Coordinates of C-alpha atoms in Angstrom, one line a residue:
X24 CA 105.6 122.3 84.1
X25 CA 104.7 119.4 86.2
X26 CA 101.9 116.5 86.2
X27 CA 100.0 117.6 88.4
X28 CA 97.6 114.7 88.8
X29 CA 94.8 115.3 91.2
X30 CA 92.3 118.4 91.7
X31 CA 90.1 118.6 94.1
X32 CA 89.8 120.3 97.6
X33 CA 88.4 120.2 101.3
X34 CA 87.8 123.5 102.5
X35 CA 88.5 124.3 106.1
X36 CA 88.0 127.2 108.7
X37 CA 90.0 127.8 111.3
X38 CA 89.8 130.9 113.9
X39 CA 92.3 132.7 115.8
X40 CA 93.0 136.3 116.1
X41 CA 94.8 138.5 113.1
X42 CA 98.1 139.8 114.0
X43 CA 99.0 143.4 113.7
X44 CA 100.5 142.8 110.5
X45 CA 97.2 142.2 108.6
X46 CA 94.0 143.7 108.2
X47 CA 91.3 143.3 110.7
X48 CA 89.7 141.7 107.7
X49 CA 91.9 141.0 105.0
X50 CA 91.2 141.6 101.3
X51 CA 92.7 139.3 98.6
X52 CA 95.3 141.5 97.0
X53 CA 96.2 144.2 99.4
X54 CA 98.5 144.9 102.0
X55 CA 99.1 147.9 104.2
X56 CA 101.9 150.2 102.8
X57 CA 105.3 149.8 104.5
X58 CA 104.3 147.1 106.6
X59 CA 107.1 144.4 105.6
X60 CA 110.1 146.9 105.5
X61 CA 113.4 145.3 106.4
X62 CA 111.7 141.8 105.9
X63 CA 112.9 138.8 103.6
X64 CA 110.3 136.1 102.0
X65 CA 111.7 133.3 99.9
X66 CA 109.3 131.9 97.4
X67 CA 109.4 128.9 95.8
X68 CA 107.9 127.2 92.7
X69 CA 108.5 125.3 89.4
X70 CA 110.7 128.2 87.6
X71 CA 110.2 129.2 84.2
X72 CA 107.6 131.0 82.7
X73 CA 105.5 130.1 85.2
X74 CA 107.5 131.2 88.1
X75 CA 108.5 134.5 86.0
X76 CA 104.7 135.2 86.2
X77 CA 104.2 134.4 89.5
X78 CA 106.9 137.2 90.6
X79 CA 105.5 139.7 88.2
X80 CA 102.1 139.1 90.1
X81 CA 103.7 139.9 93.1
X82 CA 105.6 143.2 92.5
X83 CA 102.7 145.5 94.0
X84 CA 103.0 143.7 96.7
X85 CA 106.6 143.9 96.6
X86 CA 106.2 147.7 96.5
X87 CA 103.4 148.8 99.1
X88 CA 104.9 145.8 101.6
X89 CA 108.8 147.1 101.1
X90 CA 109.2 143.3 101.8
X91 CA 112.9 141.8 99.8
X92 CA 111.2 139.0 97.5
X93 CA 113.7 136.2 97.2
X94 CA 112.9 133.2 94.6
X95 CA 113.8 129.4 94.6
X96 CA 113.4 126.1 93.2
X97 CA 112.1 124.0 91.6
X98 CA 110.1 122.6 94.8
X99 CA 110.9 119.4 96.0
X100 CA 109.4 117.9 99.1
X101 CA 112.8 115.8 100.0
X102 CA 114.5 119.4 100.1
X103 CA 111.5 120.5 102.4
X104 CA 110.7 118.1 104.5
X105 CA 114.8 118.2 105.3
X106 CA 114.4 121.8 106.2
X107 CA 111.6 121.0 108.6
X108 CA 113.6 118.3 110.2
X109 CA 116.5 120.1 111.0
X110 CA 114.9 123.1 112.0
X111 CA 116.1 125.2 109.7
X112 CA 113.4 126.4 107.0
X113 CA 114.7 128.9 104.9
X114 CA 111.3 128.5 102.4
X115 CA 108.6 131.0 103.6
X116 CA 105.9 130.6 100.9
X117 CA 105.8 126.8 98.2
X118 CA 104.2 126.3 95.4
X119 CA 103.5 122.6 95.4
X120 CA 101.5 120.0 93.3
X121 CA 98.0 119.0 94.2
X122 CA 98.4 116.4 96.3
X123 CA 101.6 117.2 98.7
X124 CA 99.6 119.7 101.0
X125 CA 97.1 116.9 101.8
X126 CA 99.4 113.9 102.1
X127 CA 102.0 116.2 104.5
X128 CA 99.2 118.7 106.1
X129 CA 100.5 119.4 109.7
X130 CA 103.5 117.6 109.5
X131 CA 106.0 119.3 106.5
X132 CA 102.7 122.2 105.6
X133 CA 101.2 124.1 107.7
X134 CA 97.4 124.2 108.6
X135 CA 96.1 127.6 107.4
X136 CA 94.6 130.0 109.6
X137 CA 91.6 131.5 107.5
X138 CA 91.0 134.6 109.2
X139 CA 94.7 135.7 107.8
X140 CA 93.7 135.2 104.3
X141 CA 90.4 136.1 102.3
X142 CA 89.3 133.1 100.7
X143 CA 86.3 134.8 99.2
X144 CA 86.6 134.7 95.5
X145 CA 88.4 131.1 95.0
X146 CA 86.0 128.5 92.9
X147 CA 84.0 126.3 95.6
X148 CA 85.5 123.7 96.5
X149 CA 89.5 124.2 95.9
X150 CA 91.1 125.3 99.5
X151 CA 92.2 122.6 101.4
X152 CA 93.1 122.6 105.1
X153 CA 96.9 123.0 104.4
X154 CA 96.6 124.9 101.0
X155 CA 94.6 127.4 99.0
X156 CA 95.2 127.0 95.1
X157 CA 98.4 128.9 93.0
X158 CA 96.3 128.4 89.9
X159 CA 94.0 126.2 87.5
X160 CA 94.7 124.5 84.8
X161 CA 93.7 120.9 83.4
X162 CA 94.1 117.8 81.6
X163 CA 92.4 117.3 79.0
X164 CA 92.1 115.0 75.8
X165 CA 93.4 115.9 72.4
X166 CA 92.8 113.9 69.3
X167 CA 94.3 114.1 66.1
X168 CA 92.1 115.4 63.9
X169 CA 93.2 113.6 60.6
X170 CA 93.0 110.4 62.5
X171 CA 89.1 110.5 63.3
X172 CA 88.0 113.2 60.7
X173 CA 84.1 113.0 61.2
X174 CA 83.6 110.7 64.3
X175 CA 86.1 111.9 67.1
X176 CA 86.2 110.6 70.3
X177 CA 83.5 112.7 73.1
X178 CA 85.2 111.3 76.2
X179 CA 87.4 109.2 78.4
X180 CA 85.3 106.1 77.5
X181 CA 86.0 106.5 74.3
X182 CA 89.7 107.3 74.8
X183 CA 90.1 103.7 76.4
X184 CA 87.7 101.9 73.3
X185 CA 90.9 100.8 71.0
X186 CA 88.6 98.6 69.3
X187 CA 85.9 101.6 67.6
X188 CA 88.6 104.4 67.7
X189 CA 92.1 102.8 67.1
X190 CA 95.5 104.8 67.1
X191 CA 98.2 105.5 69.1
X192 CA 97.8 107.0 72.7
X193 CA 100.1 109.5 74.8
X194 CA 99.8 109.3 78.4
X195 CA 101.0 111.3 81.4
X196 CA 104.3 109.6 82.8
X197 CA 105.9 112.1 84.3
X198 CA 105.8 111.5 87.9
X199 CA 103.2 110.6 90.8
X200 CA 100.0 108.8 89.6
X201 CA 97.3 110.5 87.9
X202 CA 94.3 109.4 89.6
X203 CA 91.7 111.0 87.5
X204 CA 93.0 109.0 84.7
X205 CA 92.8 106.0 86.8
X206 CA 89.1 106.9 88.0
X207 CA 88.3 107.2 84.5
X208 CA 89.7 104.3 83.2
X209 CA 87.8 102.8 85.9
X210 CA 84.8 104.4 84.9
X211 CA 85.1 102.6 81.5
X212 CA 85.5 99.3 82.8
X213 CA 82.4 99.6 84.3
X214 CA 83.2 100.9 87.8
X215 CA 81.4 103.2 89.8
X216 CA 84.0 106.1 91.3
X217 CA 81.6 107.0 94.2
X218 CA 82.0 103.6 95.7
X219 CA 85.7 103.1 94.5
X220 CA 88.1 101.1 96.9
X221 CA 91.7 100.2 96.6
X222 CA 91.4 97.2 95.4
X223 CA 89.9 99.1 92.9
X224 CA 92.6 101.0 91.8
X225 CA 94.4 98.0 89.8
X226 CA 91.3 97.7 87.7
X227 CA 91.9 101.5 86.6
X228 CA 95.5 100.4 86.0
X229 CA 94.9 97.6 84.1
X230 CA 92.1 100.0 81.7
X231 CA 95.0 101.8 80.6
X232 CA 97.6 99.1 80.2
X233 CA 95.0 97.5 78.0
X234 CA 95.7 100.3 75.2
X235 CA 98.7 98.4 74.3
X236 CA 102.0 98.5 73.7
X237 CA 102.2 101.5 71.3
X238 CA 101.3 103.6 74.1
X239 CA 103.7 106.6 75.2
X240 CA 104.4 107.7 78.7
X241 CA 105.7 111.0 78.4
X242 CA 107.9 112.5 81.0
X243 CA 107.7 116.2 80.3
X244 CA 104.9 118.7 79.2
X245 CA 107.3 119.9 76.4
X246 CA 107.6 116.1 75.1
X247 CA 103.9 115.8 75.2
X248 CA 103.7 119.2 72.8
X249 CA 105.9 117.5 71.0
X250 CA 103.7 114.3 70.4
X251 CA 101.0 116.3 69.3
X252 CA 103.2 119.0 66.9
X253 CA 104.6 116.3 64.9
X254 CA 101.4 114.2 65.0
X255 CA 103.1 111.1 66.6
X256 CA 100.0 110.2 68.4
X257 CA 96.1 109.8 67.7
X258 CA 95.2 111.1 71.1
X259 CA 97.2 112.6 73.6
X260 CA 96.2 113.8 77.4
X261 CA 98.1 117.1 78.1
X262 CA 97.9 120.0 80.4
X263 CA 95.8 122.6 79.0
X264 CA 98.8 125.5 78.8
X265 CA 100.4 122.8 76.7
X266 CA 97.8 122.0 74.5
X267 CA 97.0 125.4 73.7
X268 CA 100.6 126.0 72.4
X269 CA 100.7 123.3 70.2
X270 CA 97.6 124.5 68.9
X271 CA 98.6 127.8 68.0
X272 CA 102.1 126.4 66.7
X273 CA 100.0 124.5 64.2
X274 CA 99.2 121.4 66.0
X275 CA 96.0 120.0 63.9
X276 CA 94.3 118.9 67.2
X277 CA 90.9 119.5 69.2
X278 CA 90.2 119.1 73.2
X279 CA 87.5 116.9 74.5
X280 CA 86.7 118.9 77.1
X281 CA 84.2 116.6 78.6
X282 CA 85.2 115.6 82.0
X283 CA 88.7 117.6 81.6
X284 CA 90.3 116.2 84.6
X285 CA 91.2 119.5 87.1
X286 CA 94.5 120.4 88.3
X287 CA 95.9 123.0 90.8
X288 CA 98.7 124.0 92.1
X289 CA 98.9 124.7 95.7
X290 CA 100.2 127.6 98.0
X291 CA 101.7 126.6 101.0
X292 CA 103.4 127.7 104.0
X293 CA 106.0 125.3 105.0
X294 CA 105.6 124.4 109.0
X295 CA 108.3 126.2 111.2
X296 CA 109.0 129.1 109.1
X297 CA 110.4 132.0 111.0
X298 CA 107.4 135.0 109.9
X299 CA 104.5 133.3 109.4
X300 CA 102.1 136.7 109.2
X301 CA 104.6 137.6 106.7
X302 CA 103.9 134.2 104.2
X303 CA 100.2 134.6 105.1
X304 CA 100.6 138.5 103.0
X305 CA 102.1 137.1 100.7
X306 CA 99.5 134.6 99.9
X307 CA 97.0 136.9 100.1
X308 CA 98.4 139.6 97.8
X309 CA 98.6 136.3 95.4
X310 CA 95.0 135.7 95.6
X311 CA 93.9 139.6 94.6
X312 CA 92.2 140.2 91.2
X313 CA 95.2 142.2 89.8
X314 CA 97.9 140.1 90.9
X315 CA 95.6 137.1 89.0
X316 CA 95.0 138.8 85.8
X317 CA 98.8 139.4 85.9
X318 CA 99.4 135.8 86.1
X319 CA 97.1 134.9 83.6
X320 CA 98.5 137.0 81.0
X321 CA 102.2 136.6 81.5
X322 CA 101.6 132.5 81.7
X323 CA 98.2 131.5 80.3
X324 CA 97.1 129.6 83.3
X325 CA 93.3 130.4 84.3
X326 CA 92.9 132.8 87.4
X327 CA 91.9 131.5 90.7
X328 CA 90.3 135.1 91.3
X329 CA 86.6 134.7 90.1
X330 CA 86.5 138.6 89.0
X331 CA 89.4 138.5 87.2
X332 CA 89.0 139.5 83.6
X333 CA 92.7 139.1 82.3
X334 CA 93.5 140.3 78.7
X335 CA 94.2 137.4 76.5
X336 CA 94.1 136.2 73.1
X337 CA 91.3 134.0 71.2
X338 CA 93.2 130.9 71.2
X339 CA 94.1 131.7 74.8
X340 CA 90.8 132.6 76.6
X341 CA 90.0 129.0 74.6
X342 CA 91.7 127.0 77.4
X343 CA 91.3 128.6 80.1
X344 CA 89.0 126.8 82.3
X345 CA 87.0 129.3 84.5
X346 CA 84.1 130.0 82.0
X347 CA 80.3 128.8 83.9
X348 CA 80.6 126.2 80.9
X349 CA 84.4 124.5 81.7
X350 CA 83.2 124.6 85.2
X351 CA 80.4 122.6 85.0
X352 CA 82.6 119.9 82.4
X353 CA 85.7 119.7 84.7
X354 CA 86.0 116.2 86.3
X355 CA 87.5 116.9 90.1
X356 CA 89.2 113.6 91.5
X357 CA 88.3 112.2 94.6
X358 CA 91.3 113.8 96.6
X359 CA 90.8 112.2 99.9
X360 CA 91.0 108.6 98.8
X361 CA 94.2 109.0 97.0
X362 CA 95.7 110.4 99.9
X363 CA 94.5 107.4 101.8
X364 CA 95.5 104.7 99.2
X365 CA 98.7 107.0 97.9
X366 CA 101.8 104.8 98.6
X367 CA 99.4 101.5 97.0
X368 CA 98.6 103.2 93.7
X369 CA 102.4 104.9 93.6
X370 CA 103.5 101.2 93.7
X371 CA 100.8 100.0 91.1
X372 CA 101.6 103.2 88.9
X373 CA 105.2 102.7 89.2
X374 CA 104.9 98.6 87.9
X375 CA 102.3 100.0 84.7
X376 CA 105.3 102.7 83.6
X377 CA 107.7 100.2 83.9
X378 CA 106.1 97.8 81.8
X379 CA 104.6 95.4 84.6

């Protein structure tokens, strides 16, 4: 699974009438029986487990709609945005990372008409003009528990302080910068992220560069369960789904989940696709309580559904991170200014992994 670096939301309303294909008011999770017979959707996300739960979620909908459920992947924007050029978009419903929908809204993703989906039981704060969420999940700090024995770390802050809690850290290299790690290395050089500007960014930057050479950048979430299953680091930031499997593989770590920065992914619907109504069921069988649980317990991701009660494991219910309590912990980064400042902290992120 990817980085996925940034987490939080605007949420947007737009009006316009319902077509004849949905409900007069539509309800997360159902669909009227028949009603996509002879009709093809192509689906696209990361593949893997994850994309094997995704189409398990959607096989009621499969069956009531009688739509033909094509999959593809993994998504790349380059490979979308050249559909969407030509004319030619043979993608009906993207999974995406956090921050594409916002960065590309109108232009390669659609804006989302509202009264085609039901919205209603997604946490505040996570639909975004262009995209509703695919699921949750987070990043969050593990630290090696024979490393700090009886005085771990509580936080970022402490993350960044080499000097009272030395060792070896494992950071998220894997692709587009991670601005919550930025906003908090920020944070611990004294910054305040409310009145953050770009010329800001560099002193985030130069908060994690400062942790020294020893550092890792890994590039995949399977080399960063790696890191932690063999011990290789003191403290390691990893995607929750991650974390937990190294954890129940024997991994002798514990989550600070203290300002656990949140991740999404998104669900899009690529602009010029031939049967729009049709994407728009899609997405909103997606979002039922059902289809969520489904998800949940065929990937471990947490449900974007807030009455979904999915049946999981101990060790698995212990990162997900929809509980009142992970809620109120989870650190949402400040989406709209790395949009703004995205190609200046890509350049800056780019010259830290490359030793610059």
């Amino acid at each position: 699974m990817k980085t996925i670096n940034f987490g939080l939301a605007i949420m947007m309303a737009c009006a316009v009438s319902v077509p004849a294909l949905a409900q007069d008011k539509p309800v997360a999770g159902e669909v009227a029986e028949g009603s996509l017979k002879g009709k093809t959707l192509t689906f696209v996300s990361y593949g893997g487990i994850y994309q094997d739960g995704q189409v398990a979620a959607l096989q009621d909908f499969v069956q009531k709609s009688g739509v033909t459920l094509l999959n593809d992947g993994p998504t790349e924007t380059a490979k979308l945005q050249a559909q969407v050029e030509s004319g030619n978009v043979s993608w009906d419903v993207v999974d995406t990372a956090d921050l594409p929908p916002y960065v590309h809204c109108g232009t390669l993703f659609q804006k989302l008409d509202f009264s085609k989906l039901d919205i209603s039981k997604i946490p505040e704060g996570q639909v975004g003009e262009c995209s509703v969420p695919a699921m949750n999940y987070g990043v969050v700090l593990m630290y090696k528990n024979e490393t700090y024995k009886d005085n771990p770390p509580t936080s970022w802050k402490d993350f960044f302080d080499t000097e009272k809690f030395p060792g070896v850290r494992a950071i998220d290299g894997s692709g587009d910068p991670v601005g919550g790690l930025i906003e908090q290395g920020f944070i611990a050089a004294g910054g305040d992220v409310k009145a953050m500007t770009a010329d800001d960014i560099e002193k985030g930057i130069e908060k994690i560069r400062a942790l020294g050479p020893d550092t890792i950048y890994w590039k995949t979430g399977a080399e960063s369960q790696q890191l932690a299953e063999s011990g290789e680091a003191d403290m390691v930031m990893m995607w929750t789904g991650r974390a937990m499997t190294a954890v129940k593989n024997g991994a002798q770590y514990t989550p600070v989940w203290q300002d656990w920065l949140v991740v999404m992914d998104q669900m899009t619907i690529p602009v010029g696709v031939k049967d729009p109504d049709a994407s728009y069921a899609l997405i909103n069988a997606y979002l039922g309580k059902a289809a969520q649980e489904i998800l949940t317990e065929k990937t471990s991701y947490t449900p974007i559904n807030l009455d979904s009660k999915p049946k999981v494991d101990d060790a698995t219910a212990a990162f997900l991170t929809n509980t009142p309590e992970r809620i109120k912990q989870g650190f949402q980064q400040n989406i709209p200014f790395w949009v703004k400042n995205f190609d200046l902290a890509s350049e800056k992120w780019s010259a830290l992994l490359s030793g610059n």
